[in-house]
PDB file of C-alpha atoms in Angstrom:
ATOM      1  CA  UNK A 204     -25.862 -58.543  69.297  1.00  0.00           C
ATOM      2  CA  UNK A 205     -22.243 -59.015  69.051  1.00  0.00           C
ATOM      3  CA  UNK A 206     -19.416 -59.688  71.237  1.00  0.00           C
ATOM      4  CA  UNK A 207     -16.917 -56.946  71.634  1.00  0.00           C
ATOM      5  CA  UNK A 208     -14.363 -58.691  74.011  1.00  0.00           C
ATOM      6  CA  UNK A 209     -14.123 -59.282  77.863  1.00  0.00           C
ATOM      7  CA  UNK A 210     -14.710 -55.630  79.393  1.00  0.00           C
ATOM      8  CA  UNK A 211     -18.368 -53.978  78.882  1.00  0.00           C
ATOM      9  CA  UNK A 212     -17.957 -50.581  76.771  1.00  0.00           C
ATOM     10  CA  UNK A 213     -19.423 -48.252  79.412  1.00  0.00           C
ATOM     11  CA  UNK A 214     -21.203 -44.727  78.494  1.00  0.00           C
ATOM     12  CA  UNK A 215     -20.828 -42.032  81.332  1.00  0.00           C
ATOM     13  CA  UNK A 216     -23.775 -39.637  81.149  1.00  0.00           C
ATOM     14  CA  UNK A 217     -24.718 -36.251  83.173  1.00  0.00           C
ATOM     15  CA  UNK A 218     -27.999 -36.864  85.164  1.00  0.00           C
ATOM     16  CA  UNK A 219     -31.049 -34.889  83.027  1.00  0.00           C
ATOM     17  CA  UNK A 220     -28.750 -35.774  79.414  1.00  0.00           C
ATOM     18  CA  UNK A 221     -30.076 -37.977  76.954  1.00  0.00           C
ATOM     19  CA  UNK A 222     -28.259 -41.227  76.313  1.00  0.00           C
ATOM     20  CA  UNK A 223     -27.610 -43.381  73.688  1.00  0.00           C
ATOM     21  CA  UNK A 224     -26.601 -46.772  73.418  1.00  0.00           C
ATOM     22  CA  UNK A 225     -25.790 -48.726  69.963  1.00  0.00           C
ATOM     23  CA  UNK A 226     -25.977 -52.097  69.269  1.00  0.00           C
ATOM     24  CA  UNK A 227     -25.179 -54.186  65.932  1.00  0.00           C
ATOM     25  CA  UNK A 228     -26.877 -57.236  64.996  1.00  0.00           C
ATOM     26  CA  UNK A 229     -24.891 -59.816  62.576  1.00  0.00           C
ATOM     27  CA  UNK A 230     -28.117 -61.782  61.532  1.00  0.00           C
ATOM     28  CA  UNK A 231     -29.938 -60.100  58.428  1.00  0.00           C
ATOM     29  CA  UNK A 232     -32.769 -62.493  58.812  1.00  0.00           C
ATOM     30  CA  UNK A 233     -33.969 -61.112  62.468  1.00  0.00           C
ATOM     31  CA  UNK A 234     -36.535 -59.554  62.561  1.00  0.00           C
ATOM     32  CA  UNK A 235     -37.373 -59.375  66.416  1.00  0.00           C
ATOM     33  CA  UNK A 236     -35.255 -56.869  68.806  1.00  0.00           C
ATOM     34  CA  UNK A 237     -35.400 -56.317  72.206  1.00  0.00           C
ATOM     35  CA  UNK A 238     -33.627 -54.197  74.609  1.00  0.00           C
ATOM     36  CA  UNK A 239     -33.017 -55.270  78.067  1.00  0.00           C
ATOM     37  CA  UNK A 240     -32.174 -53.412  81.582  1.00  0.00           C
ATOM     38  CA  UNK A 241     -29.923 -55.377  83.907  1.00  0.00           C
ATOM     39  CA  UNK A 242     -29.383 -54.304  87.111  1.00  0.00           C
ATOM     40  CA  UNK A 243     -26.791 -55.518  89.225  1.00  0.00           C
ATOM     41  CA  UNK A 244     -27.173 -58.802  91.044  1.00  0.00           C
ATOM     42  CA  UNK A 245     -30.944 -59.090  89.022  1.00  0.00           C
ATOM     43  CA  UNK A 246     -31.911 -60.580  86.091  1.00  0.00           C
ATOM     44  CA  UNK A 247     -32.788 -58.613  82.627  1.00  0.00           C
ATOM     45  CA  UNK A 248     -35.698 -57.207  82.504  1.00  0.00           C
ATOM     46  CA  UNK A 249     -37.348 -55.722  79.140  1.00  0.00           C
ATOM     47  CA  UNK A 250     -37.578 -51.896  78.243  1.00  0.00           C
ATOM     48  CA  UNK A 251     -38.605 -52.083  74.569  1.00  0.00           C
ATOM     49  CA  UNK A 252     -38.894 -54.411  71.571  1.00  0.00           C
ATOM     50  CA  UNK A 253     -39.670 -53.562  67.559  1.00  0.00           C
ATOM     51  CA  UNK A 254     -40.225 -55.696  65.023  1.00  0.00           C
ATOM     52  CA  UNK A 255     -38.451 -55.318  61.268  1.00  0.00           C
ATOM     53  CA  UNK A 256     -41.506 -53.694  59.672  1.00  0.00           C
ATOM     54  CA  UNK A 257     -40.545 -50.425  61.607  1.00  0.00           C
ATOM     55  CA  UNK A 258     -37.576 -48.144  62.205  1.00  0.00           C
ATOM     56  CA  UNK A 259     -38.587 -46.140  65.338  1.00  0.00           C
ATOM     57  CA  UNK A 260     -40.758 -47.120  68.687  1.00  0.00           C
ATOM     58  CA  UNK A 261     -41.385 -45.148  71.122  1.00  0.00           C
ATOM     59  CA  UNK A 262     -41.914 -45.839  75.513  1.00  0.00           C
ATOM     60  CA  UNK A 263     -41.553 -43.868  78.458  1.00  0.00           C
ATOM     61  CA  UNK A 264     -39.032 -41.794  78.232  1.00  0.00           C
ATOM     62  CA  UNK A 265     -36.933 -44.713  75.396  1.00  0.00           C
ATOM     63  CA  UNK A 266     -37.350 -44.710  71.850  1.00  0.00           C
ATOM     64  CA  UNK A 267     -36.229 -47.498  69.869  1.00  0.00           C
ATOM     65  CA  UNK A 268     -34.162 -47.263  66.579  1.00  0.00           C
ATOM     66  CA  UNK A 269     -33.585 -49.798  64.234  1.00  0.00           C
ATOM     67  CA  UNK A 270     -31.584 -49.356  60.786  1.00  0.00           C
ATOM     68  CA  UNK A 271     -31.742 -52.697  58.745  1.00  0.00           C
ATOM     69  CA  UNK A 272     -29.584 -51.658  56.042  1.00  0.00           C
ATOM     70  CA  UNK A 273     -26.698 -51.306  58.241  1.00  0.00           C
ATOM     71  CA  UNK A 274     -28.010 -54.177  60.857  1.00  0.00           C
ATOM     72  CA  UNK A 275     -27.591 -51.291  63.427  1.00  0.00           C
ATOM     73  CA  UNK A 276     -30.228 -50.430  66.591  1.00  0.00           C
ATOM     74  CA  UNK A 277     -29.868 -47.703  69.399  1.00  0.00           C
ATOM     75  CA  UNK A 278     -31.632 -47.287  72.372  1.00  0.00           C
ATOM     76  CA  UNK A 279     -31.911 -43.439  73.584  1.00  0.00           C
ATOM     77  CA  UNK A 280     -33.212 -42.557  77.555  1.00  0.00           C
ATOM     78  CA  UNK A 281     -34.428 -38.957  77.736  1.00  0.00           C
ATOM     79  CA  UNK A 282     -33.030 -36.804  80.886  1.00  0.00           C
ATOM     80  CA  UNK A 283     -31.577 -39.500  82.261  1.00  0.00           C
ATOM     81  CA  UNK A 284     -31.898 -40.612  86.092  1.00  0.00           C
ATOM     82  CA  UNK A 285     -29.345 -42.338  88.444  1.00  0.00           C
ATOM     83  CA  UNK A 286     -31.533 -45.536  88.550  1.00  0.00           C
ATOM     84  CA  UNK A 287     -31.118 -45.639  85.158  1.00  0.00           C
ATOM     85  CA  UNK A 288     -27.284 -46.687  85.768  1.00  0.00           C
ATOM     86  CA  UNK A 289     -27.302 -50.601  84.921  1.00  0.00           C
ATOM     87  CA  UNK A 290     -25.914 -52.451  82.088  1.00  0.00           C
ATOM     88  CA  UNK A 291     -28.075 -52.424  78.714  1.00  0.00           C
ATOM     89  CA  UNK A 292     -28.157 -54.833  76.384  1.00  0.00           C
ATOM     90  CA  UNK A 293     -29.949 -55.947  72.676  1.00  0.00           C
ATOM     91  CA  UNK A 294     -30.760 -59.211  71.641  1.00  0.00           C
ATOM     92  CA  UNK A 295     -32.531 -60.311  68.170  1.00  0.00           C
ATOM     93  CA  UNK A 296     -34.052 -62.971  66.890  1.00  0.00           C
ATOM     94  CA  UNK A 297     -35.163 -64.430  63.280  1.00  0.00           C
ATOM     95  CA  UNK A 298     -38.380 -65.863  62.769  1.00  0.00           C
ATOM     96  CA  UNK A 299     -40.371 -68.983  63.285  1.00  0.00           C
ATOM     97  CA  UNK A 300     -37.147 -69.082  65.328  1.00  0.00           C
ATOM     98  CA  UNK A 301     -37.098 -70.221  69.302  1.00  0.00           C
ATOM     99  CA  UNK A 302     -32.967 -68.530  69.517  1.00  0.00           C
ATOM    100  CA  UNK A 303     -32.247 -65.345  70.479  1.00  0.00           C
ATOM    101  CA  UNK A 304     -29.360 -63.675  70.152  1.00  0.00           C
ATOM    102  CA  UNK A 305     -27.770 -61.385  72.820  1.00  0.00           C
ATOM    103  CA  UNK A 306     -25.024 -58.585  73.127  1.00  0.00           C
ATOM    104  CA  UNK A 307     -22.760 -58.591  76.072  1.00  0.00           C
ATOM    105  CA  UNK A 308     -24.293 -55.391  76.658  1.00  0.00           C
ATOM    106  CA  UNK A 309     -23.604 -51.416  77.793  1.00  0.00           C
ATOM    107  CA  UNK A 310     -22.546 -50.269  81.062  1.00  0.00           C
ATOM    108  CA  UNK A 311     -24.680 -47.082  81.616  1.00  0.00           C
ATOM    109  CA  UNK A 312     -23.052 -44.659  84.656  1.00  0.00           C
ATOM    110  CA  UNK A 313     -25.188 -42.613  85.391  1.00  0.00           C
ATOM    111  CA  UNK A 314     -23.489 -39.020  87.267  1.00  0.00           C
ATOM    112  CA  UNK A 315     -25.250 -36.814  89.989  1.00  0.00           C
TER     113      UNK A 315
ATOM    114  CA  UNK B 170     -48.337 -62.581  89.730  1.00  0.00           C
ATOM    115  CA  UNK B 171     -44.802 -63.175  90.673  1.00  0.00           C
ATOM    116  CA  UNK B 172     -43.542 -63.592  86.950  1.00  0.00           C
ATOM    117  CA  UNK B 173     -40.623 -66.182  86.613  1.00  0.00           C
ATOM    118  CA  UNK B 174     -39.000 -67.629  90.051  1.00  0.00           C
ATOM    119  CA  UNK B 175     -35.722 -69.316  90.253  1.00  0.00           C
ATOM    120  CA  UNK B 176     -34.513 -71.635  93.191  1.00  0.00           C
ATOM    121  CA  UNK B 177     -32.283 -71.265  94.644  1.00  0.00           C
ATOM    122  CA  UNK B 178     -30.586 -67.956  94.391  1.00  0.00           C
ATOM    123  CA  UNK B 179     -27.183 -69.155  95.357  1.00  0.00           C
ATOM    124  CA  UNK B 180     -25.522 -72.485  95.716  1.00  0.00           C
ATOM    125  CA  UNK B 181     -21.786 -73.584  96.292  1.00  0.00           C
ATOM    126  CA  UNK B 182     -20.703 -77.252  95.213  1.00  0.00           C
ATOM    127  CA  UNK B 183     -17.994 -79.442  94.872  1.00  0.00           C
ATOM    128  CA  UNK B 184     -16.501 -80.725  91.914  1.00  0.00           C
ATOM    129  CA  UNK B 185     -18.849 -83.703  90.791  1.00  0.00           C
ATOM    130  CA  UNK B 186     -21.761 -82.977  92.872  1.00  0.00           C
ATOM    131  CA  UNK B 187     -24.946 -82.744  91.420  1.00  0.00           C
ATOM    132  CA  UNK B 188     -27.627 -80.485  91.385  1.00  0.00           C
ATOM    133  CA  UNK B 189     -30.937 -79.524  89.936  1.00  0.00           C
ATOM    134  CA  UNK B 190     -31.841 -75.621  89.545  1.00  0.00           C
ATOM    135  CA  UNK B 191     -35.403 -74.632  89.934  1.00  0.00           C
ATOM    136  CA  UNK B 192     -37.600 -72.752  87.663  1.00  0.00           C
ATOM    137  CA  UNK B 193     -41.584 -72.133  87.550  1.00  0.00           C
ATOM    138  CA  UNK B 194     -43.423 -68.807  85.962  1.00  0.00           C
ATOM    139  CA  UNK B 195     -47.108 -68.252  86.402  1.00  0.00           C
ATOM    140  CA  UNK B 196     -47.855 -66.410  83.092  1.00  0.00           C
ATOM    141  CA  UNK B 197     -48.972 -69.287  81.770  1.00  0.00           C
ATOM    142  CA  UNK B 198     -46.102 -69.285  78.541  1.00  0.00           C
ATOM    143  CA  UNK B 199     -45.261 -71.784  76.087  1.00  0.00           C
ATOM    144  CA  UNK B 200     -41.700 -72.120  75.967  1.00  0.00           C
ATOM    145  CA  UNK B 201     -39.130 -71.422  78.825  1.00  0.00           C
ATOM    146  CA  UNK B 202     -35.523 -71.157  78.327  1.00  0.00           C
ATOM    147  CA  UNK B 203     -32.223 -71.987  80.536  1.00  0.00           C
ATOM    148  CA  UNK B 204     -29.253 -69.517  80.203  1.00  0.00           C
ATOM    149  CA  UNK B 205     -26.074 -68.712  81.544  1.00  0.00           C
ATOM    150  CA  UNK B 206     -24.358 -65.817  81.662  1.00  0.00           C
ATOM    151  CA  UNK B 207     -20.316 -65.554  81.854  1.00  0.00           C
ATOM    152  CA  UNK B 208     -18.413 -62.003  82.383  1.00  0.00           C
ATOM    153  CA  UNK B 209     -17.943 -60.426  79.230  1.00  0.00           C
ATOM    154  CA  UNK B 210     -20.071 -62.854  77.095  1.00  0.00           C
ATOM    155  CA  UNK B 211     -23.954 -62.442  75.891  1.00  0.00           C
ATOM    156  CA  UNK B 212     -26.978 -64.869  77.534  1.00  0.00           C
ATOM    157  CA  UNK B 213     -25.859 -68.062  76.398  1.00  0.00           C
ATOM    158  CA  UNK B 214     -28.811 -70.679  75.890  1.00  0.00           C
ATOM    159  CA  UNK B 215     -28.296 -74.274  77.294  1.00  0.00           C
ATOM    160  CA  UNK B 216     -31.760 -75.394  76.708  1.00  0.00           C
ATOM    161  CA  UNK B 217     -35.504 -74.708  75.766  1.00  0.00           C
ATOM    162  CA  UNK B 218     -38.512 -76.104  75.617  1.00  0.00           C
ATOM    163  CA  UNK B 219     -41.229 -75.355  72.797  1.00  0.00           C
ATOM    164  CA  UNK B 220     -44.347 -76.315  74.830  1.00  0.00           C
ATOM    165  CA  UNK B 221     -44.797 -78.725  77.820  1.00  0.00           C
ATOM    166  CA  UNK B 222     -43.929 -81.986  76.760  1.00  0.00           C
ATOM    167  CA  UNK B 223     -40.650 -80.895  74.966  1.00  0.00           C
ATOM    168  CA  UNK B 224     -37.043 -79.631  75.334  1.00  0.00           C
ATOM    169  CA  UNK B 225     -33.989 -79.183  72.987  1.00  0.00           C
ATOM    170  CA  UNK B 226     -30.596 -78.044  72.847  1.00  0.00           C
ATOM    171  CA  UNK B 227     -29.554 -74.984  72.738  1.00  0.00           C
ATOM    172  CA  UNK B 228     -25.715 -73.276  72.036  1.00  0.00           C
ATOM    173  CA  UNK B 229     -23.934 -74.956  75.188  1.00  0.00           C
ATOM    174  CA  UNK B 230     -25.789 -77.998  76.512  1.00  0.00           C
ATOM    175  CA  UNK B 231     -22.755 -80.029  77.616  1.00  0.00           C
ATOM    176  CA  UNK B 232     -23.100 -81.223  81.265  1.00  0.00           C
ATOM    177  CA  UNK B 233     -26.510 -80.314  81.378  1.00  0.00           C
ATOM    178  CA  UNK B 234     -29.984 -81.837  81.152  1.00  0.00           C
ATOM    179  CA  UNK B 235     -33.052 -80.083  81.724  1.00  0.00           C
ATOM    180  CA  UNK B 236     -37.317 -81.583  82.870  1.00  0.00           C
ATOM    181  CA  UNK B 237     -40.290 -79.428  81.398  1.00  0.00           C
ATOM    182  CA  UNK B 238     -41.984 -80.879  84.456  1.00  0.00           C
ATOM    183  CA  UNK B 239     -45.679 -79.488  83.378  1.00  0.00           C
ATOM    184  CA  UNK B 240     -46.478 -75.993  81.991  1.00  0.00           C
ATOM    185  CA  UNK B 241     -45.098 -73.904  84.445  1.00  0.00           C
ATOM    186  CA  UNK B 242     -42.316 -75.379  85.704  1.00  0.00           C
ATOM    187  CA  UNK B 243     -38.620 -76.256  83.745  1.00  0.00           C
ATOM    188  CA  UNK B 244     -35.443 -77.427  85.683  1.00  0.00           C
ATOM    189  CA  UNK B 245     -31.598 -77.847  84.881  1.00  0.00           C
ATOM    190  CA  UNK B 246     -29.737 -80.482  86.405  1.00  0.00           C
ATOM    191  CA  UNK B 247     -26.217 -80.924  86.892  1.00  0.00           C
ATOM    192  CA  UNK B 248     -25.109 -84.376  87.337  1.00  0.00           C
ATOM    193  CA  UNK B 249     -21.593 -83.937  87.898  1.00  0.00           C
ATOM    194  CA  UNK B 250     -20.435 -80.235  88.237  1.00  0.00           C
ATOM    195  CA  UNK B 251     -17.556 -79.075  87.011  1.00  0.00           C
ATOM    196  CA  UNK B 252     -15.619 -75.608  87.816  1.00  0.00           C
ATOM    197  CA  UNK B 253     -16.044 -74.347  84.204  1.00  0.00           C
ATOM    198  CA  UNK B 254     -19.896 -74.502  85.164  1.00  0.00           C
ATOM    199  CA  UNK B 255     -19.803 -71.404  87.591  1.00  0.00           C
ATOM    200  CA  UNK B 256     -21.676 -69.058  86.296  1.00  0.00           C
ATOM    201  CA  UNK B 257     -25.097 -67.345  86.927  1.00  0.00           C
ATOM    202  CA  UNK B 258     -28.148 -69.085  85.729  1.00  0.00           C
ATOM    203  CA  UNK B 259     -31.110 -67.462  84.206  1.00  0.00           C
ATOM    204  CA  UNK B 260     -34.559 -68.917  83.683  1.00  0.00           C
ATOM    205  CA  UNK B 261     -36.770 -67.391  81.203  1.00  0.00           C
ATOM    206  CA  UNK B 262     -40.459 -67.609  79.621  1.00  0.00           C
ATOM    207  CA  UNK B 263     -42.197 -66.169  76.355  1.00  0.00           C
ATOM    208  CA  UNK B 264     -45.611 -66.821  74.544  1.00  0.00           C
ATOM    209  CA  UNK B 265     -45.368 -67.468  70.966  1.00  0.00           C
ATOM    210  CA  UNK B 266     -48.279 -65.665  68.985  1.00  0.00           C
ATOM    211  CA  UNK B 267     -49.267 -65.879  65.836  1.00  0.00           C
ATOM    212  CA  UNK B 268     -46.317 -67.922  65.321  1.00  0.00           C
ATOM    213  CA  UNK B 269     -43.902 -64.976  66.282  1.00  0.00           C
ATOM    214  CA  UNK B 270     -42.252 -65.614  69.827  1.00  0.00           C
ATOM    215  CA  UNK B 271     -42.813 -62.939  71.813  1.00  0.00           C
ATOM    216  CA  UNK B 272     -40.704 -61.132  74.541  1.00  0.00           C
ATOM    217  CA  UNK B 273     -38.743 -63.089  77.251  1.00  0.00           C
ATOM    218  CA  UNK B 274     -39.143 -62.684  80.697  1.00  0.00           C
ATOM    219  CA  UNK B 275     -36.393 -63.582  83.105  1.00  0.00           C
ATOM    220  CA  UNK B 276     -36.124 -64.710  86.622  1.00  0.00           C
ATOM    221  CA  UNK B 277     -33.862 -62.969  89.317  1.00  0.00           C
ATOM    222  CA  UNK B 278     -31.080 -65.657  88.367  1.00  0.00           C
ATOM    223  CA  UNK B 279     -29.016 -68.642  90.353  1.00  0.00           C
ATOM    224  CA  UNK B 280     -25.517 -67.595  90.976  1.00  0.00           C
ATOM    225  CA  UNK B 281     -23.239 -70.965  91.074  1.00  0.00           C
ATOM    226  CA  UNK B 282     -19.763 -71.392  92.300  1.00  0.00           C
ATOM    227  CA  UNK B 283     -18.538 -74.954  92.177  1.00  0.00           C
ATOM    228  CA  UNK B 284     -15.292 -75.292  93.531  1.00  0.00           C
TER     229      UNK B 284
END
């Protein structure tokens, strides 16, 4: 992930939209990547990972995309719900490597 | 299975107090992690350890020092807080496999003010 400065980007979404949050990586020699749910007041907690070997992964409801040629990954949330409102947030990590690297992250508002 | 626990949840100090934040996770993990987390920054790490037994430093260990007490449980210490030390504190634990670390698991967090 990278840091973009003091104040969260935040996406406003209609409940039942899809959403879609981006996230560049600066390390071309991860090959790990996570996304992460934070609520407020609670730690992160994990939605999805891939590894480098793929481009797309696929959960409940999230799919995962990663583009390596342009370090770039997105994390979409089909007809999204109000407890989906919480900040997102990627991380990588290279390996054989312990470090992981994390974004400051995506406010998600979720509207009623 | 209660995943990763932190103690306490919140804590107010003085400058130059000390204290030790607790951490224990019961998925029987490798490595566990100490992080903080600042408005507007990513999950900094302070330090891991590999495997029981060992610890290292991670991006921002100054003022710190942590114990891998025994498999499950890892603790930070602060011997002489400082206000540029309030943050919130996050524990964490993953399993390496097939020497590829796997996905970290965090605990509900420590939120520190030190005045």
């Amino acid at each position: 992930g990278e840091s973009v400065g003091l104040h969260l980007p935040t996406l406003s979404v209609q409940e039942g939209d899809n959403s879609i949050i981006n996230c560049a990586y600066s390390n071309s020699a991860s090959d790990y990547f996570i996304w992460y749910k934070q609520e407020s007041g609670k730690g992160p907690q994990f939605i999805i990972d891939i590894r480098s070997n793929m481009d797309k992964r696929q959960g409940q409801r999230v799919t995962v995309l990663l583009n390596k040629t342009v370090k770039h990954l997105s994390l979409q949330i089909a007809a999204t719900q109000p407890g989906d409102s919480a900040v997102y947030f990627c991380a990588d990590q290279g390996r054989g490597y312990q470090k992981v690297t994390f974004g400051i992250g995506t406010k998600l508002q979720v509207i009623p | 299975n209660a995943g990763v626990t932190q103690t306490p949840k919140f804590q107010v100090l003085k400058t130059g107090q000390s204290m030790t934040l607790q951490c224990a996770q019961d998925m029987n993990h490798n490595s566990m992690y100490w992080y903080r987390q600042d408005p507007g920054m990513g999950l900094r790490l302070i330090y891991y350890s590999a495997s029981e037994g060992t610890t290292d430093k991670g991006e921002v260990p100054n003022g710190y020092n942590v114990s891998r007490l025994n498999k499950r449980e890892f603790s930070l210490r602060l011997e002489s807080a400082a206000p540029s030390q309030t943050s919130v504190y996050f524990c964490a634990s993953s399993q390496e496999r097939q020497g590829l670390q796997e996905t970290q698991y965090f605990g509900p967090g420590t939120r520190l003010l030190v005045l």
